[in-house]
Amino acid sequence: MKKLLLTVTICGALMTAVSAQDPNFSQFFASPLTLNPALTGKFDGVYRVAGNYRNQWPTIYNAFTTYTASFDAGILKDRIPDYDQFGVGILGFADQAGDGVLKTNTIDLSVAYHKAIDEDGFHQIGLGFQGGFVSKRLDVSKVYFEDQLTTSGFTGSTLEQFPNDRVSVSYFDLNAGVFYNGSTNGYNNFYLGASMYHINRPRENFHDGPYFYLNPRVTFQGGGKIPVGQNNYLHFSANHSMQAKAHNTVIGGAYALNLNGDVDDPTNLYLGTWFRFGDAVIPYIGLEFGNFQIGATYDVNTSSLKPGSEMRGGAEISLIYIKKPTDPNAKKMNCPKF
């Protein structure tokens, strides 16, 4: 009982503190379809499968647990100009807050077109759209209300009326984004992007009373890679998002060490660190081999919440699989390397 009460109380406080901010990943660069719809199909390969898992503030009774899985691919490659890319994708997203008190499930479909703006395909600009169905469920059986508080604790009954123990709301959500990437020589790469989520401002209401309109989330991202030495690269990236009065800025980078010396099929070890301003230091380790890239981070909380979190902001794991073309003469796309 005490554990449940503490879970719900802290979860409510946290949700209020972040002003209903969307869940986000420290490895934003490894979750393309939640970062920018214009990243749909933005990779060099036949198709891409990506998955992410995050457990935020685990010492506070698993305050937030988030999962995603996505698939995207380039289509109509024989019918569009060389170095253009037409991408389609699907994204599944699940989030649990307060040890399962609030559950969110989303399914999104996205489409993007990337237009080459030079004859070598070194520079592209893309536009993407994403629309989906969102379902949220509140487990009322795990929630305590103010009128239940007595001198012995939350032992009274509530006057709040619900049709059943699980209250749900669902709606359509619309997102969009733009993205530019370029290169000066085919080896380096740099990119800039912007996206907006919840463009249509969906409304939410779990009970009688006024509706809450979900605030749009605006995100700006940028980064690049620079060759360092022989077959090694320095990757850097930054992401800034704004939603209502909540702001989230992450910046950092990683060094990619080529372990096998192969340029066309490298085995790369990534070591780096990102910083979330006012919140956490985020060490990163990754491994790229064959068609796979695996990444792991651990947020070391540095904010005023660290006494409760015990400096454990959360663990995160990412996995990306990109099917490479079997045709050695297939055109190679100049794409950002995250």
XYZ file of C-alpha atoms in Angstrom:
338
model
C 0.000 0.000 0.000
C 2.715 2.474 0.977
C 4.758 1.548 -2.065
C 1.779 2.063 -4.348
C 0.903 5.388 -2.751
C 4.487 6.582 -3.073
C 4.612 5.470 -6.700
C 1.463 7.345 -7.652
C 2.374 10.453 -5.656
C 5.871 10.764 -7.108
C 4.695 9.953 -10.607
C 2.101 12.705 -10.414
C 4.698 15.169 -9.158
C 7.095 14.256 -11.944
C 4.459 14.523 -14.639
C 3.521 17.965 -13.359
C 7.158 19.074 -13.145
C 7.876 18.294 -16.777
C 4.711 20.085 -17.926
C 3.366 17.012 -19.734
C 6.484 16.742 -21.846
C 6.671 13.828 -24.277
C 8.929 10.894 -23.419
C 12.340 11.270 -25.047
C 15.467 9.226 -25.615
C 19.018 10.113 -24.631
C 20.041 8.238 -27.788
C 17.820 10.470 -29.911
C 20.170 9.801 -32.826
C 19.225 6.078 -32.680
C 15.449 6.642 -32.771
C 14.942 8.327 -36.159
C 11.148 8.165 -36.486
C 10.546 9.687 -33.034
C 13.089 12.443 -33.757
C 11.887 13.703 -37.142
C 9.363 12.266 -39.644
C 11.651 13.559 -42.415
C 14.195 10.883 -41.410
C 11.892 8.216 -42.856
C 13.941 6.349 -45.459
C 17.018 8.444 -44.711
C 19.674 5.720 -44.681
C 21.896 3.870 -47.132
C 20.359 0.440 -47.581
C 17.290 -1.578 -48.571
C 15.339 -1.287 -45.309
C 15.944 -0.367 -41.674
C 14.611 -1.844 -38.424
C 15.165 0.081 -35.180
C 14.284 -0.593 -31.566
C 14.733 1.375 -28.334
C 14.215 0.712 -24.638
C 14.471 3.236 -21.803
C 13.884 2.906 -18.048
C 13.957 6.394 -16.504
C 14.409 6.970 -12.774
C 14.213 3.255 -11.857
C 14.770 3.964 -8.144
C 11.470 5.879 -8.083
C 9.435 2.737 -8.774
C 10.104 2.732 -12.524
C 8.684 6.207 -13.055
C 8.851 5.966 -16.862
C 9.475 2.918 -19.071
C 9.469 3.477 -22.830
C 9.732 1.139 -25.837
C 9.758 1.746 -29.595
C 10.043 -0.403 -32.715
C 10.137 0.932 -36.254
C 10.550 -0.180 -39.857
C 11.234 2.052 -42.842
C 12.401 1.586 -46.413
C 13.013 3.418 -49.674
C 10.537 2.709 -52.457
C 10.167 3.420 -56.195
C 13.924 3.680 -56.578
C 13.748 2.910 -60.310
C 11.110 5.609 -60.905
C 12.660 8.619 -59.207
C 15.838 10.559 -60.082
C 19.240 9.269 -59.023
C 20.164 10.202 -55.451
C 16.546 11.017 -54.562
C 14.908 8.877 -51.883
C 11.202 8.205 -51.268
C 10.735 6.654 -47.819
C 7.792 5.034 -46.038
C 7.757 3.693 -42.495
C 5.797 2.466 -39.509
C 6.470 3.157 -35.819
C 5.156 1.489 -32.692
C 5.566 3.339 -29.390
C 4.682 2.306 -25.831
C 5.199 4.192 -22.570
C 4.300 3.357 -18.959
C 4.328 5.993 -16.232
C 4.161 5.442 -12.480
C 4.652 1.660 -12.454
C 1.883 1.229 -15.017
C -0.625 3.787 -13.685
C -0.706 5.544 -17.078
C -0.067 3.551 -20.267
C 0.331 5.088 -23.722
C 0.398 3.126 -26.981
C 0.908 4.676 -30.403
C 1.050 3.395 -33.969
C 2.313 5.836 -36.639
C 2.683 5.730 -40.403
C 5.188 8.085 -41.996
C 6.292 9.165 -45.453
C 9.158 11.391 -46.607
C 10.779 12.500 -49.835
C 14.450 13.504 -50.037
C 15.462 15.565 -53.043
C 19.071 15.745 -54.232
C 20.032 19.358 -54.935
C 23.348 18.682 -56.690
C 24.366 16.261 -59.447
C 26.643 14.176 -57.186
C 23.982 13.623 -54.537
C 26.163 15.184 -51.843
C 23.340 17.481 -50.712
C 19.721 16.565 -50.069
C 16.712 18.241 -48.522
C 13.746 16.241 -47.290
C 10.188 16.737 -46.111
C 8.265 14.181 -44.067
C 4.829 13.654 -42.555
C 3.623 11.244 -39.904
C 0.136 10.424 -38.714
C -0.978 7.952 -36.132
C -3.434 6.642 -33.576
C -2.735 7.232 -29.875
C -4.393 5.320 -27.036
C -3.935 6.165 -23.334
C -5.254 4.204 -20.364
C -5.368 5.306 -16.737
C -5.624 2.522 -14.144
C -7.850 4.164 -11.537
C -7.451 1.213 -9.145
C -3.867 2.376 -8.520
C -4.746 6.015 -7.901
C -5.595 7.684 -4.564
C -7.617 10.904 -4.360
C -7.516 13.772 -1.873
C -10.897 12.940 -0.326
C -9.590 9.479 0.658
C -7.057 10.970 3.087
C -7.854 10.404 6.765
C -5.858 10.553 9.975
C -4.957 6.894 9.360
C -3.788 7.479 5.815
C -5.621 6.972 2.518
C -8.278 4.751 4.074
C -11.461 6.632 3.119
C -13.620 6.247 0.035
C -13.637 8.689 -2.869
C -16.586 10.542 -4.360
C -14.908 10.469 -7.771
C -16.992 8.413 -10.174
C -15.542 6.364 -13.037
C -17.367 3.866 -15.271
C -14.734 1.217 -14.502
C -11.229 0.842 -13.111
C -9.583 1.627 -16.445
C -10.307 4.916 -18.160
C -9.068 5.422 -21.705
C -8.792 8.148 -24.308
C -7.720 7.916 -27.953
C -7.102 10.364 -30.782
C -5.373 11.027 -34.119
C -1.967 12.714 -33.997
C -0.177 14.578 -36.810
C 3.576 15.276 -37.060
C 5.868 16.776 -39.722
C 9.506 17.674 -40.280
C 12.186 18.944 -42.655
C 15.765 17.746 -42.917
C 18.932 18.761 -44.769
C 22.186 16.855 -45.037
C 25.307 17.548 -47.029
C 28.942 16.654 -47.641
C 31.893 18.468 -49.170
C 33.745 15.370 -50.354
C 31.624 12.248 -49.738
C 33.513 11.358 -46.557
C 32.418 14.025 -44.098
C 28.759 14.775 -43.411
C 26.689 17.433 -41.684
C 22.958 17.836 -41.155
C 20.241 20.110 -39.772
C 16.602 19.300 -39.119
C 13.429 20.580 -37.514
C 10.225 18.788 -36.612
C 6.877 19.458 -34.969
C 4.795 16.850 -33.182
C 1.088 17.135 -32.192
C 0.438 19.731 -34.902
C -3.320 19.229 -34.571
C -3.181 19.693 -30.757
C -5.148 16.569 -29.745
C -7.366 16.955 -26.699
C -7.285 14.653 -23.688
C -9.728 14.156 -20.840
C -10.007 11.135 -18.544
C -12.951 12.484 -16.553
C -15.712 15.099 -16.566
C -14.457 18.633 -16.901
C -12.527 20.777 -19.376
C -10.352 19.158 -22.029
C -6.568 19.408 -21.937
C -5.090 20.254 -25.331
C -1.742 18.574 -25.917
C 0.938 21.161 -26.614
C 2.971 20.823 -29.830
C 6.570 19.685 -29.422
C 9.095 21.507 -31.612
C 12.507 19.903 -32.069
C 15.718 21.106 -33.703
C 18.587 18.735 -34.382
C 22.013 18.997 -35.972
C 25.347 17.249 -36.177
C 27.874 15.610 -38.412
C 30.912 13.391 -38.766
C 34.521 14.299 -39.485
C 37.275 11.884 -40.602
C 40.020 11.547 -37.993
C 43.141 9.616 -38.903
C 42.796 6.507 -41.045
C 39.213 5.129 -41.308
C 38.161 6.657 -37.961
C 35.523 9.326 -37.432
C 34.397 11.849 -34.860
C 30.593 12.055 -34.604
C 28.830 14.937 -32.886
C 25.151 15.823 -32.510
C 22.773 18.089 -30.634
C 19.047 18.129 -30.055
C 16.833 20.839 -28.577
C 13.114 20.368 -27.976
C 10.432 22.702 -26.645
C 6.978 21.769 -25.407
C 4.895 24.296 -23.486
C 7.310 25.598 -20.816
C 9.533 22.518 -20.913
C 12.904 22.717 -22.669
C 15.319 19.853 -23.274
C 18.822 20.337 -24.715
C 21.247 17.468 -25.352
C 24.691 17.853 -26.923
C 27.706 15.585 -27.251
C 29.652 13.248 -29.465
C 31.420 9.925 -29.918
C 34.640 8.669 -31.471
C 34.273 5.780 -33.925
C 37.316 3.478 -33.924
C 37.547 1.158 -36.925
C 38.613 -2.186 -35.451
C 39.043 -4.206 -38.638
C 40.435 -1.539 -40.985
C 37.753 -2.290 -43.596
C 36.325 0.829 -45.242
C 33.369 -0.842 -47.000
C 32.321 -3.165 -44.159
C 33.776 -1.705 -40.957
C 33.520 -2.954 -37.414
C 33.346 0.256 -35.411
C 33.581 0.777 -31.676
C 31.881 3.972 -30.469
C 32.855 5.728 -27.246
C 31.399 9.069 -26.265
C 29.370 11.238 -23.938
C 26.305 13.431 -24.238
C 25.105 16.077 -21.786
C 21.506 16.989 -21.019
C 21.704 20.540 -19.719
C 20.651 20.862 -16.097
C 19.851 17.167 -15.780
C 22.386 14.448 -16.629
C 25.734 13.272 -17.959
C 25.221 10.449 -20.469
C 28.149 8.119 -21.239
C 27.683 6.105 -24.445
C 29.180 2.918 -25.865
C 28.244 1.397 -29.204
C 29.298 -1.319 -31.608
C 28.684 -1.476 -35.348
C 29.291 -4.723 -37.228
C 27.799 -6.110 -40.418
C 24.241 -4.814 -40.695
C 23.869 -4.081 -36.979
C 24.527 -1.145 -34.696
C 24.004 -1.497 -30.930
C 24.200 1.344 -28.421
C 23.922 1.679 -24.654
C 23.760 4.741 -22.412
C 23.262 5.363 -18.720
C 22.028 8.725 -17.483
C 23.907 9.913 -14.426
C 21.480 12.358 -12.860
C 22.995 15.706 -11.805
C 19.828 17.735 -11.193
C 18.041 18.543 -7.932
C 16.264 15.205 -8.276
C 19.467 13.222 -7.620
C 18.733 12.528 -3.905
C 15.581 10.665 -4.941
C 17.038 9.098 -8.091
C 20.325 8.215 -6.342
C 21.974 9.777 -9.444
C 20.449 7.003 -11.567
C 18.684 8.809 -14.373
C 18.029 5.689 -16.403
C 19.379 2.969 -18.659
C 18.797 2.954 -22.394
C 19.522 0.449 -25.173
C 19.186 0.881 -28.939
C 19.438 -1.561 -31.835
C 19.436 -0.713 -35.538
C 19.540 -3.214 -38.400
C 20.060 -1.952 -41.964
C 19.787 -4.445 -44.813
C 22.579 -3.660 -47.232
C 22.093 -3.913 -51.017
C 23.263 -7.168 -52.595
C 24.046 -5.411 -55.878
C 27.599 -4.022 -55.663
C 26.663 -1.450 -58.337
C 23.666 -0.108 -56.422
C 23.719 3.667 -56.084
C 25.111 4.801 -52.749
C 23.150 7.399 -50.813
C 24.907 10.184 -48.934
C 23.161 9.920 -45.557
C 23.927 11.192 -42.073
C 25.702 8.731 -39.841
C 24.313 8.869 -36.302
